[in-house]
Coordinates of C-alpha atoms in Angstrom, one line a residue:
X1 CA 72.9 -36.7 -1.0
X2 CA 73.0 -39.5 1.6
X3 CA 74.9 -42.0 -0.8
X4 CA 74.5 -44.9 1.5
X5 CA 70.8 -44.4 1.7
X6 CA 70.4 -44.1 -2.0
X7 CA 72.4 -47.3 -2.5
X8 CA 70.3 -49.1 -0.1
X9 CA 67.1 -47.8 -1.7
X10 CA 68.3 -48.9 -5.1
X11 CA 69.3 -52.4 -4.0
X12 CA 65.9 -52.8 -2.3
X13 CA 63.9 -51.5 -5.3
X14 CA 65.8 -53.7 -7.8
X15 CA 66.3 -56.8 -5.5
X16 CA 69.6 -57.9 -4.1
X17 CA 69.1 -61.5 -5.4
X18 CA 68.0 -60.0 -8.8
X19 CA 71.3 -58.5 -9.5
X20 CA 73.9 -60.3 -11.6
X21 CA 76.7 -57.6 -12.0
X22 CA 77.0 -53.9 -11.7
X23 CA 79.2 -51.1 -12.9
X24 CA 79.1 -47.4 -13.4
X25 CA 80.0 -44.6 -15.8
X26 CA 80.2 -40.9 -15.2
X27 CA 76.4 -40.4 -14.4
X28 CA 74.7 -43.6 -13.9
X29 CA 74.7 -47.2 -12.3
X30 CA 74.7 -49.8 -15.0
X31 CA 73.1 -53.1 -13.7
X32 CA 72.5 -56.5 -15.2
X33 CA 69.4 -58.1 -13.7
X34 CA 67.9 -61.5 -13.8
X35 CA 64.4 -60.2 -14.2
X36 CA 63.8 -56.5 -15.0
X37 CA 60.1 -56.9 -14.5
X38 CA 60.7 -57.6 -10.7
X39 CA 62.0 -54.0 -10.2
X40 CA 59.9 -51.7 -8.0
X41 CA 59.9 -48.9 -10.5
X42 CA 57.6 -46.7 -8.5
X43 CA 60.1 -46.7 -5.6
X44 CA 62.9 -45.6 -7.9
X45 CA 60.8 -42.9 -9.6
X46 CA 59.9 -41.4 -6.1
X47 CA 63.5 -41.4 -4.9
X48 CA 65.0 -37.9 -4.8
X49 CA 68.5 -39.4 -5.3
X50 CA 67.5 -41.1 -8.7
X51 CA 67.2 -38.8 -11.6
X52 CA 65.7 -41.5 -13.9
X53 CA 66.0 -45.1 -15.2
X54 CA 65.9 -46.8 -18.4
X55 CA 66.9 -50.2 -20.0
X56 CA 69.0 -50.9 -23.0
X57 CA 71.1 -53.7 -24.4
X58 CA 70.5 -55.9 -21.4
X59 CA 71.5 -53.2 -18.8
X60 CA 69.2 -51.5 -16.3
X61 CA 70.6 -48.1 -15.9
X62 CA 69.8 -45.9 -12.8
X63 CA 70.8 -42.2 -13.3
X64 CA 72.5 -40.7 -10.2
X65 CA 74.6 -37.9 -11.3
X66 CA 78.5 -37.0 -11.7
X67 CA 80.4 -37.4 -8.4
X68 CA 77.5 -39.0 -6.5
X69 CA 77.4 -42.1 -8.6
X70 CA 80.9 -43.2 -7.6
X71 CA 80.0 -43.1 -3.9
X72 CA 76.6 -44.8 -4.4
X73 CA 78.2 -47.5 -6.5
X74 CA 80.8 -48.2 -3.8
X75 CA 78.1 -48.5 -1.1
X76 CA 76.0 -50.7 -3.5
X77 CA 78.9 -53.1 -4.0
X78 CA 79.4 -53.3 -0.2
X79 CA 75.6 -53.9 0.2
X80 CA 75.3 -56.7 -2.3
X81 CA 78.8 -58.4 -2.2
X82 CA 79.1 -58.1 -6.1
X83 CA 82.4 -58.2 -7.7
X84 CA 83.5 -54.8 -9.3
X85 CA 83.6 -54.9 -13.0
X86 CA 84.3 -52.5 -15.9
X87 CA 81.6 -51.2 -18.2
X88 CA 83.2 -53.3 -20.9
X89 CA 82.9 -56.5 -18.8
X90 CA 79.4 -55.6 -17.9
X91 CA 78.6 -55.3 -21.5
X92 CA 79.7 -58.9 -22.2
X93 CA 78.0 -60.1 -19.2
X94 CA 74.8 -58.4 -20.4
X95 CA 75.1 -60.1 -23.8
X96 CA 75.5 -63.4 -22.3
X97 CA 72.6 -62.9 -20.0
X98 CA 70.2 -61.9 -22.7
X99 CA 68.1 -64.6 -24.3
X100 CA 68.7 -64.9 -27.9
X101 CA 65.7 -64.6 -30.1
X102 CA 66.4 -65.2 -33.9
X103 CA 63.4 -62.9 -35.0
X104 CA 64.6 -60.1 -32.6
X105 CA 68.2 -60.6 -33.6
X106 CA 67.1 -60.1 -37.2
X107 CA 65.2 -57.0 -36.4
X108 CA 68.2 -55.6 -34.6
X109 CA 70.3 -56.4 -37.5
X110 CA 68.1 -54.4 -39.8
X111 CA 68.0 -51.6 -37.2
X112 CA 71.8 -51.5 -37.0
X113 CA 71.9 -51.1 -40.8
X114 CA 69.1 -48.8 -41.5
X115 CA 69.1 -46.4 -38.6
X116 CA 72.3 -44.7 -39.8
X117 CA 71.1 -44.2 -43.4
X118 CA 67.6 -42.9 -42.4
X119 CA 68.7 -39.2 -42.4
X120 CA 69.6 -39.5 -46.1
X121 CA 66.4 -41.2 -46.9
X122 CA 64.4 -38.6 -45.0
X123 CA 66.3 -35.7 -46.6
X124 CA 65.7 -37.2 -50.0
X125 CA 62.0 -38.0 -49.1
X126 CA 61.4 -34.4 -48.0
X127 CA 63.1 -33.0 -51.2
X128 CA 60.9 -35.3 -53.3
X129 CA 57.8 -34.0 -51.3
X130 CA 58.8 -30.4 -52.0
X131 CA 59.0 -31.4 -55.7
X132 CA 55.6 -32.9 -55.5
X133 CA 54.1 -29.6 -54.4
X134 CA 55.8 -28.0 -57.6
X135 CA 54.5 -30.6 -60.0
X136 CA 51.0 -31.7 -58.6
X137 CA 48.0 -30.0 -60.0
X138 CA 46.0 -27.7 -57.7
X139 CA 42.9 -27.3 -59.6
X140 CA 43.7 -27.3 -63.2
X141 CA 47.3 -26.4 -63.1
X142 CA 50.4 -27.3 -61.1
X143 CA 52.7 -24.6 -59.6
X144 CA 55.3 -24.8 -62.4
X145 CA 52.6 -24.4 -64.9
X146 CA 51.4 -21.3 -63.2
X147 CA 54.8 -19.9 -62.4
X148 CA 57.3 -21.3 -65.3
X149 CA 60.2 -19.6 -63.6
X150 CA 60.0 -22.5 -61.0
X151 CA 60.7 -25.1 -63.5
X152 CA 64.4 -25.1 -63.2
X153 CA 64.3 -25.1 -59.4
X154 CA 61.9 -28.1 -59.5
X155 CA 64.1 -30.0 -61.9
X156 CA 67.1 -29.4 -59.8
X157 CA 65.3 -30.6 -56.6
X158 CA 63.9 -33.7 -58.5
X159 CA 67.6 -34.7 -59.3
X160 CA 68.7 -34.2 -55.7
X161 CA 65.7 -36.1 -54.3
X162 CA 66.2 -39.0 -56.5
X163 CA 69.9 -39.6 -55.5
X164 CA 69.5 -41.5 -52.2
X165 CA 66.7 -43.8 -53.7
X166 CA 68.5 -44.5 -57.1
X167 CA 71.8 -45.2 -55.3
X168 CA 70.2 -46.8 -52.3
X169 CA 72.2 -50.1 -52.7
X170 CA 75.4 -47.9 -52.1
X171 CA 74.1 -46.6 -48.9
X172 CA 73.0 -50.0 -47.8
X173 CA 76.4 -51.4 -48.9
X174 CA 78.3 -49.1 -46.7
X175 CA 76.1 -49.5 -43.7
X176 CA 75.8 -53.2 -44.0
X177 CA 79.5 -53.8 -44.6
X178 CA 80.2 -52.0 -41.2
X179 CA 77.5 -54.2 -39.6
X180 CA 78.9 -57.4 -41.1
X181 CA 82.4 -56.6 -40.5
X182 CA 83.5 -56.1 -44.0
X183 CA 85.5 -53.2 -45.6
X184 CA 82.9 -50.4 -46.0
X185 CA 84.4 -49.1 -49.2
X186 CA 84.1 -52.6 -50.6
X187 CA 80.6 -52.6 -49.5
X188 CA 80.0 -49.3 -51.4
X189 CA 81.8 -51.0 -54.4
X190 CA 79.2 -53.7 -54.4
X191 CA 76.4 -51.2 -54.2
X192 CA 78.0 -49.3 -57.1
X193 CA 78.0 -52.3 -59.5
X194 CA 74.5 -53.0 -58.6
X195 CA 73.4 -49.6 -59.9
X196 CA 76.0 -48.9 -62.7
X197 CA 74.0 -50.5 -65.5
X198 CA 71.2 -47.9 -64.8
X199 CA 73.5 -44.9 -64.8
X200 CA 76.0 -46.0 -67.6
X201 CA 73.9 -47.8 -70.3
X202 CA 76.9 -47.5 -72.7
X203 CA 78.5 -50.3 -70.7
X204 CA 75.9 -52.7 -72.0
X205 CA 75.0 -51.1 -75.3
X206 CA 73.6 -53.6 -77.8
X207 CA 73.4 -56.3 -75.3
X208 CA 70.3 -58.1 -74.0
X209 CA 72.1 -60.1 -71.4
X210 CA 75.5 -61.5 -70.5
X211 CA 76.5 -64.9 -71.9
X212 CA 78.6 -66.4 -69.3
X213 CA 79.6 -70.1 -69.7
X214 CA 76.2 -70.9 -71.3
X215 CA 74.3 -69.0 -68.8
X216 CA 72.1 -66.0 -69.9
X217 CA 72.6 -63.5 -67.1
X218 CA 70.4 -60.4 -66.7
X219 CA 72.0 -57.1 -66.1
X220 CA 68.8 -55.5 -64.9
X221 CA 69.8 -52.7 -62.5
X222 CA 69.1 -52.9 -58.7
X223 CA 68.4 -49.3 -58.2
X224 CA 66.2 -48.6 -55.1
X225 CA 66.5 -52.3 -54.0
X226 CA 67.3 -53.1 -50.5
X227 CA 67.2 -56.9 -49.7
X228 CA 69.4 -57.7 -52.7
X229 CA 72.1 -55.3 -51.6
X230 CA 71.9 -56.6 -48.1
X231 CA 72.4 -60.2 -49.4
X232 CA 75.2 -59.2 -51.7
X233 CA 77.2 -57.5 -48.9
X234 CA 76.7 -60.4 -46.6
X235 CA 78.4 -62.7 -49.2
X236 CA 81.2 -60.1 -49.5
X237 CA 81.8 -60.1 -45.8
X238 CA 81.9 -63.9 -45.6
X239 CA 84.4 -64.1 -48.6
X240 CA 86.6 -61.1 -47.4
X241 CA 86.9 -62.6 -43.8
X242 CA 87.8 -66.1 -45.4
X243 CA 90.5 -64.6 -47.7
X244 CA 92.0 -62.5 -44.8
X245 CA 92.5 -65.7 -43.0
X246 CA 93.7 -67.9 -45.8
X247 CA 96.0 -65.6 -47.9
X248 CA 99.6 -64.8 -46.9
X249 CA 100.1 -61.2 -45.7
X250 CA 102.3 -60.5 -48.7
X251 CA 99.3 -60.9 -51.1
X252 CA 96.4 -60.3 -48.9
X253 CA 96.2 -56.5 -49.4
X254 CA 96.0 -56.9 -53.1
X255 CA 94.1 -60.1 -53.7
X256 CA 91.5 -60.1 -50.9
X257 CA 89.6 -57.1 -52.3
X258 CA 90.0 -58.4 -55.8
X259 CA 88.8 -61.9 -55.3
X260 CA 86.1 -60.8 -52.7
X261 CA 84.5 -58.3 -55.2
X262 CA 84.9 -60.5 -58.2
X263 CA 83.2 -63.6 -56.6
X264 CA 80.6 -61.4 -55.1
X265 CA 79.8 -59.8 -58.3
X266 CA 79.4 -63.1 -60.2
X267 CA 77.1 -64.6 -57.4
X268 CA 75.1 -61.3 -57.2
X269 CA 74.2 -61.2 -60.9
X270 CA 73.7 -64.8 -61.3
X271 CA 72.0 -66.0 -58.2
X272 CA 71.7 -63.7 -55.3
X273 CA 70.4 -60.5 -57.0
X274 CA 67.6 -62.2 -59.0
X275 CA 66.4 -64.3 -56.1
X276 CA 66.5 -61.6 -53.5
X277 CA 64.8 -59.2 -55.9
X278 CA 61.9 -61.6 -56.4
X279 CA 61.8 -62.0 -52.7
X280 CA 61.7 -58.3 -52.1
X281 CA 58.9 -57.8 -54.7
X282 CA 56.8 -60.6 -53.3
X283 CA 57.1 -59.0 -49.8
X284 CA 56.1 -55.6 -51.2
X285 CA 53.3 -57.0 -53.3
X286 CA 52.0 -59.0 -50.3
X287 CA 51.8 -55.9 -48.2
X288 CA 50.1 -53.8 -50.9
X289 CA 47.7 -56.8 -51.5
X290 CA 46.7 -56.6 -47.8
X291 CA 46.2 -52.9 -47.9
X292 CA 44.2 -53.1 -51.1
X293 CA 42.0 -56.0 -49.8
X294 CA 41.3 -54.8 -46.3
X295 CA 41.4 -51.1 -47.1
X296 CA 40.4 -48.8 -44.2
X297 CA 39.8 -51.8 -41.9
X298 CA 43.4 -52.9 -42.4
X299 CA 44.7 -49.4 -41.8
X300 CA 42.8 -49.2 -38.5
X301 CA 44.1 -52.6 -37.4
X302 CA 47.5 -51.5 -38.3
X303 CA 47.0 -48.2 -36.4
X304 CA 46.1 -49.9 -33.2
X305 CA 49.1 -52.2 -33.5
X306 CA 51.8 -49.8 -34.7
X307 CA 52.9 -48.6 -31.2
X308 CA 53.1 -52.2 -29.7
X309 CA 55.1 -53.0 -32.7
X310 CA 57.5 -50.1 -31.8
X311 CA 57.9 -51.9 -28.5
X312 CA 59.2 -54.9 -30.1
X313 CA 61.6 -53.0 -32.5
X314 CA 59.9 -54.6 -35.6
X315 CA 59.2 -51.1 -36.9
X316 CA 63.0 -50.8 -37.8
X317 CA 62.2 -53.2 -40.7
X318 CA 59.6 -50.9 -42.3
X319 CA 62.1 -48.6 -44.1
X320 CA 63.1 -51.5 -46.2
X321 CA 59.5 -51.9 -47.3
X322 CA 58.7 -48.2 -47.5
X323 CA 61.6 -47.4 -49.9
X324 CA 60.1 -50.0 -52.3
X325 CA 56.5 -48.3 -51.9
X326 CA 57.9 -44.9 -52.5
X327 CA 60.0 -45.9 -55.5
X328 CA 57.1 -47.7 -57.2
X329 CA 54.9 -44.8 -56.6
X330 CA 57.5 -42.4 -58.1
X331 CA 57.3 -44.8 -61.2
X332 CA 53.5 -44.4 -61.4
X333 CA 52.9 -47.8 -59.8
X334 CA 51.5 -49.0 -56.5
X335 CA 49.4 -47.2 -53.7
X336 CA 52.2 -45.1 -52.2
X337 CA 53.4 -45.4 -48.7
X338 CA 50.7 -46.0 -46.3
X339 CA 52.9 -47.2 -43.6
X340 CA 54.2 -43.7 -43.1
X341 CA 50.6 -42.4 -42.7
X342 CA 49.8 -45.0 -40.0
X343 CA 53.1 -44.3 -38.1
X344 CA 52.2 -40.6 -38.1
X345 CA 48.8 -41.2 -36.6
X346 CA 50.4 -43.5 -33.9
X347 CA 53.1 -41.1 -33.1
X348 CA 50.8 -38.1 -32.8
X349 CA 48.4 -40.2 -30.5
X350 CA 51.3 -41.1 -28.2
X351 CA 52.3 -37.4 -28.0
X352 CA 48.7 -36.4 -27.4
X353 CA 48.5 -38.9 -24.4
X354 CA 51.7 -37.6 -23.0
X355 CA 50.4 -33.9 -23.3
X356 CA 47.3 -34.9 -21.3
X357 CA 49.6 -36.2 -18.6
X358 CA 51.4 -32.9 -18.5
X359 CA 48.1 -31.1 -17.7
X360 CA 47.1 -33.7 -15.1
X361 CA 50.3 -34.4 -13.1
X362 CA 51.2 -32.2 -10.1
X363 CA 54.7 -33.8 -10.0
X364 CA 57.4 -31.3 -11.3
X365 CA 59.7 -34.0 -12.4
X366 CA 56.9 -35.6 -14.4
X367 CA 56.0 -32.3 -15.8
X368 CA 59.4 -31.6 -17.1
X369 CA 59.7 -35.1 -18.8
X370 CA 56.2 -34.9 -20.5
X371 CA 56.8 -31.4 -21.8
X372 CA 59.8 -32.6 -23.8
X373 CA 58.7 -36.1 -24.5
X374 CA 55.3 -34.9 -26.0
X375 CA 56.9 -32.5 -28.4
X376 CA 59.3 -35.0 -29.5
X377 CA 56.5 -37.5 -30.2
X378 CA 54.4 -35.0 -32.1
X379 CA 57.5 -34.4 -34.3
X380 CA 57.8 -38.1 -34.9
X381 CA 60.2 -39.5 -32.0
X382 CA 58.1 -41.4 -29.7
X383 CA 60.5 -43.4 -27.6
X384 CA 60.7 -40.8 -24.8
X385 CA 57.1 -40.6 -24.7
X386 CA 56.2 -44.3 -24.8
X387 CA 59.0 -45.5 -22.5
X388 CA 59.5 -42.4 -20.4
X389 CA 55.8 -41.7 -19.5
X390 CA 53.0 -43.6 -21.3
X391 CA 54.1 -47.3 -20.5
X392 CA 55.1 -46.4 -16.9
X393 CA 51.6 -45.1 -16.2
X394 CA 50.1 -47.8 -18.5
X395 CA 46.7 -46.3 -19.4
X396 CA 48.0 -43.4 -21.5
X397 CA 49.7 -45.9 -23.8
X398 CA 46.3 -47.8 -24.4
X399 CA 44.3 -44.6 -24.8
X400 CA 46.8 -43.5 -27.6
X401 CA 46.1 -46.7 -29.4
X402 CA 42.4 -45.8 -29.6
X403 CA 43.3 -42.5 -31.0
X404 CA 45.6 -44.1 -33.5
X405 CA 43.2 -46.7 -34.5
X406 CA 40.4 -44.2 -35.2
X407 CA 42.5 -41.8 -37.2
X408 CA 44.2 -44.6 -39.2
X409 CA 40.8 -46.1 -40.1
X410 CA 39.8 -42.6 -41.4
X411 CA 43.0 -42.1 -43.3
X412 CA 42.5 -45.5 -45.1
X413 CA 38.9 -44.5 -45.8
X414 CA 40.0 -41.3 -47.3
X415 CA 42.9 -42.9 -49.2
X416 CA 45.6 -40.8 -47.6
X417 CA 49.0 -41.9 -48.7
X418 CA 52.5 -40.5 -48.7
X419 CA 54.6 -39.9 -51.8
X420 CA 57.9 -39.9 -49.9
X421 CA 59.5 -40.7 -46.6
X422 CA 59.9 -38.1 -43.9
X423 CA 59.2 -37.2 -40.2
X424 CA 56.1 -39.2 -39.2
X425 CA 54.3 -36.5 -37.1
X426 CA 52.6 -33.2 -37.5
X427 CA 55.3 -31.9 -40.0
X428 CA 54.9 -35.0 -42.0
X429 CA 52.3 -33.4 -44.3
X430 CA 55.0 -32.3 -46.7
X431 CA 55.5 -36.0 -47.4
X432 CA 51.9 -36.6 -48.4
X433 CA 50.6 -36.7 -51.9
X434 CA 49.3 -33.0 -52.3
X435 CA 45.6 -33.8 -52.9
X436 CA 45.7 -35.8 -49.6
X437 CA 47.3 -33.1 -47.5
X438 CA 44.0 -31.7 -46.0
X439 CA 42.7 -35.1 -45.2
X440 CA 46.1 -36.0 -43.6
X441 CA 46.0 -32.8 -41.3
X442 CA 42.3 -33.7 -40.5
X443 CA 43.4 -37.3 -39.5
X444 CA 46.3 -35.9 -37.4
X445 CA 44.1 -33.6 -35.5
X446 CA 41.5 -36.4 -34.8
X447 CA 44.3 -38.7 -33.5
X448 CA 45.5 -35.9 -31.2
X449 CA 41.9 -35.0 -30.0
X450 CA 40.7 -38.6 -29.3
X451 CA 43.9 -39.8 -27.5
X452 CA 44.2 -36.5 -25.5
X453 CA 40.5 -36.6 -24.5
X454 CA 40.5 -40.3 -23.4
X455 CA 43.7 -39.9 -21.5
X456 CA 42.6 -36.7 -19.8
X457 CA 39.1 -37.9 -18.7
X458 CA 40.4 -41.3 -17.6
X459 CA 43.3 -39.7 -15.8
X460 CA 41.2 -37.1 -14.1
X461 CA 39.0 -39.9 -12.7
X462 CA 42.0 -41.9 -11.6
X463 CA 44.5 -39.4 -10.3
X464 CA 46.2 -42.1 -8.0
X465 CA 47.5 -43.6 -11.3
X466 CA 48.8 -40.3 -12.6
X467 CA 50.5 -39.3 -9.3
X468 CA 50.6 -42.3 -6.9
X469 CA 51.9 -40.1 -4.0
X470 CA 49.6 -37.2 -4.7
X471 CA 47.8 -37.1 -1.3
X472 CA 51.0 -36.9 1.0
X473 CA 52.7 -34.6 -1.5
X474 CA 49.7 -32.1 -1.5
X475 CA 49.8 -32.3 2.4
X476 CA 53.4 -31.6 2.6
X477 CA 53.2 -28.8 0.2
X478 CA 50.3 -27.2 2.1
X479 CA 52.1 -27.2 5.4
X480 CA 55.3 -25.8 4.1
X481 CA 54.0 -23.1 1.8
X482 CA 55.3 -20.2 3.7
X483 CA 58.7 -21.5 3.9
X484 CA 58.7 -22.3 0.2
X485 CA 57.6 -18.9 -0.7
X486 CA 60.2 -17.3 1.5
X487 CA 62.8 -19.4 -0.2
X488 CA 61.6 -18.4 -3.7
X489 CA 61.7 -14.7 -2.6
X490 CA 65.4 -15.0 -1.6
X491 CA 66.7 -17.1 -4.4
X492 CA 64.9 -15.3 -7.3
X493 CA 67.8 -12.7 -7.6
X494 CA 68.0 -12.5 -11.3
X495 CA 71.8 -13.2 -11.1
X496 CA 73.1 -14.8 -14.3
X497 CA 76.1 -17.2 -14.9
X498 CA 77.4 -17.8 -18.5
X499 CA 78.9 -21.2 -19.4
X500 CA 81.5 -21.1 -22.2
X501 CA 81.9 -23.6 -24.9
X502 CA 84.7 -26.1 -23.8
X503 CA 85.5 -27.3 -27.2
X504 CA 85.5 -26.0 -30.8
X505 CA 82.5 -27.3 -33.0
X506 CA 78.9 -27.1 -33.8
X507 CA 76.6 -26.2 -30.8
X508 CA 73.2 -27.9 -30.9
X509 CA 70.2 -28.4 -28.5
X510 CA 70.5 -31.2 -26.0
X511 CA 67.3 -32.6 -27.6
X512 CA 69.4 -33.6 -30.6
X513 CA 71.6 -35.8 -28.6
X514 CA 71.3 -39.6 -29.3
X515 CA 71.0 -40.6 -25.6
X516 CA 67.9 -40.3 -23.6
X517 CA 69.6 -39.4 -20.4
X518 CA 71.0 -36.2 -22.0
X519 CA 68.2 -35.3 -24.6
X520 CA 65.5 -35.6 -22.0
X521 CA 67.7 -33.4 -19.7
X522 CA 67.5 -36.0 -16.8
X523 CA 70.9 -34.8 -15.6
X524 CA 70.1 -31.1 -16.1
X525 CA 69.8 -28.5 -18.8
X526 CA 72.7 -27.3 -21.0
X527 CA 73.8 -27.8 -24.6
X528 CA 75.8 -30.3 -26.8
X529 CA 78.6 -29.7 -29.3
X530 CA 79.6 -31.7 -32.2
X531 CA 83.5 -31.2 -31.8
X532 CA 85.8 -30.3 -34.6
X533 CA 88.9 -30.1 -32.4
X534 CA 90.5 -32.6 -30.1
X535 CA 91.1 -30.5 -27.1
X536 CA 88.7 -29.9 -24.2
X537 CA 89.0 -26.5 -22.3
X538 CA 87.7 -25.3 -18.8
X539 CA 84.4 -23.3 -19.5
X540 CA 84.9 -21.1 -16.4
X541 CA 87.1 -20.6 -13.4
X542 CA 86.6 -23.4 -10.6
X543 CA 87.6 -26.6 -9.1
X544 CA 87.7 -30.0 -10.6
X545 CA 85.0 -31.9 -8.6
X546 CA 85.3 -35.2 -10.6
X547 CA 88.0 -36.3 -13.0
X548 CA 87.3 -39.9 -14.3
X549 CA 89.8 -42.5 -14.7
X550 CA 88.3 -43.2 -18.0
X551 CA 89.1 -39.7 -19.0
X552 CA 85.8 -39.3 -20.9
X553 CA 84.1 -36.8 -18.4
X554 CA 85.0 -34.0 -16.1
X555 CA 82.9 -32.5 -13.3
X556 CA 83.5 -28.8 -12.5
X557 CA 82.3 -26.7 -9.7
X558 CA 82.6 -23.1 -10.7
X559 CA 83.5 -20.1 -8.6
X560 CA 80.2 -18.6 -10.0
X561 CA 78.2 -21.4 -8.3
X562 CA 77.6 -23.4 -11.4
X563 CA 78.2 -27.2 -11.3
X564 CA 78.9 -28.6 -14.8
X565 CA 79.4 -31.9 -16.3
X566 CA 81.5 -32.1 -19.5
X567 CA 80.9 -35.5 -21.1
X568 CA 83.0 -36.3 -24.2
X569 CA 81.0 -38.7 -26.3
X570 CA 78.3 -41.3 -25.8
X571 CA 79.0 -44.5 -24.2
X572 CA 82.7 -43.7 -24.4
X573 CA 83.3 -45.0 -21.0
X574 CA 83.3 -48.3 -22.7
X575 CA 86.7 -47.3 -24.2
X576 CA 88.3 -47.4 -20.7
X577 CA 90.4 -44.2 -21.5
X578 CA 91.7 -45.3 -24.9
X579 CA 92.1 -42.4 -27.4
X580 CA 91.8 -39.9 -24.6
X581 CA 94.2 -38.0 -22.3
X582 CA 93.6 -36.0 -19.1
X583 CA 95.5 -33.1 -17.7
X584 CA 93.7 -32.5 -14.5
X585 CA 92.9 -34.3 -11.4
X586 CA 90.2 -34.1 -8.7
X587 CA 90.5 -31.0 -6.3
X588 CA 92.7 -29.1 -8.9
X589 CA 92.0 -25.4 -9.5
X590 CA 91.4 -24.3 -13.1
X591 CA 91.0 -21.0 -14.9
X592 CA 88.7 -20.5 -18.0
X593 CA 90.6 -21.7 -21.0
X594 CA 92.9 -24.2 -19.2
X595 CA 93.3 -27.5 -21.0
X596 CA 91.3 -30.4 -19.3
X597 CA 92.2 -33.2 -21.8
X598 CA 92.1 -34.4 -25.3
X599 CA 90.0 -36.9 -27.4
X600 CA 91.4 -38.3 -30.7
X601 CA 88.0 -37.8 -32.5
X602 CA 89.1 -39.9 -35.5
X603 CA 89.9 -42.9 -33.5
X604 CA 86.8 -42.7 -31.3
X605 CA 84.7 -42.5 -34.5
X606 CA 86.6 -45.4 -35.9
X607 CA 85.7 -47.3 -32.9
X608 CA 82.1 -46.8 -33.7
X609 CA 81.2 -44.0 -30.9
X610 CA 79.3 -40.8 -31.1
X611 CA 81.8 -38.0 -30.3
X612 CA 79.2 -35.3 -29.3
X613 CA 80.3 -33.4 -26.2
X614 CA 77.6 -32.7 -23.6
X615 CA 77.9 -29.6 -21.4
X616 CA 75.3 -30.2 -18.6
X617 CA 74.4 -27.9 -15.8
X618 CA 73.9 -30.4 -13.1
X619 CA 72.5 -28.0 -10.5
X620 CA 69.8 -26.7 -13.0
X621 CA 67.2 -26.8 -10.1
X622 CA 69.1 -23.8 -8.5
X623 CA 68.3 -21.7 -11.6
X624 CA 65.0 -20.3 -12.9
X625 CA 65.9 -20.4 -16.6
X626 CA 68.7 -21.7 -19.0
X627 CA 68.9 -20.2 -22.4
X628 CA 71.2 -20.9 -25.3
X629 CA 73.7 -18.2 -26.3
X630 CA 74.9 -20.0 -29.4
X631 CA 73.7 -22.5 -32.0
X632 CA 76.0 -23.4 -34.9
X633 CA 79.7 -22.9 -35.1
X634 CA 81.5 -22.0 -31.8
X635 CA 85.1 -21.8 -30.7
X636 CA 86.1 -22.7 -27.1
X637 CA 85.6 -19.8 -24.8
X638 CA 82.5 -18.5 -26.7
X639 CA 79.4 -18.2 -24.7
X640 CA 77.5 -21.3 -25.0
X641 CA 74.4 -20.9 -22.6
X642 CA 73.4 -18.6 -19.6
X643 CA 71.5 -19.7 -16.4
X644 CA 69.6 -17.1 -14.5
X645 CA 68.7 -17.5 -10.6

């Protein structure tokens, strides 16, 4: 790679005067820009030295690759005259540079609180859906009536499925306390006291209310409530911080938790709880009223708008509403969760549009991206498809809106509703009320067919939009075909190299990683490991090509020809080497099993970082196939994946 040329190209595409600050991590340039809309995205996409770009938290990130990114960054600094800053400094600059929007700040707050607990809600929702299959009537009888032996299993699943919704205030309390800067166990405490009257009726036996200083205080439980729990934990956080500042250290440990919880409890049951519960009910009732009033017209409009709502992040607030809809439906009230149905139609439509681009494009880089992004969207995760493909090309995004609107309108007309939360995609049928499942599948297929057909037909007529450089690319390919064929013949040797696990833990597919750079395989194929041990070992014999000062990543060039990046954690570069130790340096020879370094997993988690270790074959292009050798529990030294030339 010509590092200087790549740096110059990046500066030209981004705009020298558009850059505020720049830093880099193990794989990417991290830039703070004045105006991201001024970036020449097409130039970056077509640059062979750039493996991808994305924007997050005020940073425009350009993926270069391990080892190369250091040199490109050095030339970029020389070219622009910017001062070198750390990734932590850049994070603060990005925060200052971002315009504060109260609405978006509130949405981000909800996102920060709800995203961590969504897996529990989805698991509970899917269990609830399984139980619905047991108890709903198919014809004249339900499955448990036809097969009484299933009754015990159904009852057990029913108990398990109810847990995250009954005790939702506890989950919200833990997550909200972390977000608000309060003690998470005190947050759980507040959630528990809001549900205890429902689970321990003996505590209030014979009482209609609490008589406190002449006030008649209701002790109605707050099971399945979200907004009251959020407000109560916010009050807790304010009180806890205040007492920590005011109380002497000698009594702070004992009396801060006591006073914080006591006062929060009084305020919750007397004022905060009743007011917020009424606000929550009004919000839910209002949304249900719109659904009941506008019917299929409303779902059609919502279907057309859902993906644009995803762009704003507003969809992160929907789980707070959906939990109320699902809980009400479980109690025999309300219309069920229609938001889930619309979200499914929108997600499938975006996946269909991306699939159409896969069949249209001649660009191998785009084919690789669309193949993974489309599957992800069809299973309910649309960000890679929307941001990585459809918005970049523009027309697929809008074609998908048409498919979503048509399918959502039909779903509203057929009264398709969800009885629980789940994965909003093709496999979401399990969350649908059983009698609506055939209609749900029909609507999903229509959403896919309409979005795919419109995207494909329009794209076929406008190939310049699909592949802007298609003409020159085809000419070059045609003139160099013999050489390419000869190269393919000489490199297709069938030779295989095996990469061992560098750490103990649970191996999983890269697609599971919570970072688009790795999950979309922008850096290359490989695997991920959720570590259970602090030590990182060399996965094969080779040379340390890169040993970062931040101690969070290692680049190794193997004697077997493999070039591998071991990246410990996500965004752990921000820790600047804290809680990590490195035992190697650049140029050092290592043998398989040699210790490369350690990571204090507990402290990294406590600092709020994901500890997943990514093992990336950065020269994947030199191999025909990469296949996993292990999923699940692995020990360092076990075969992790194999690459075949």
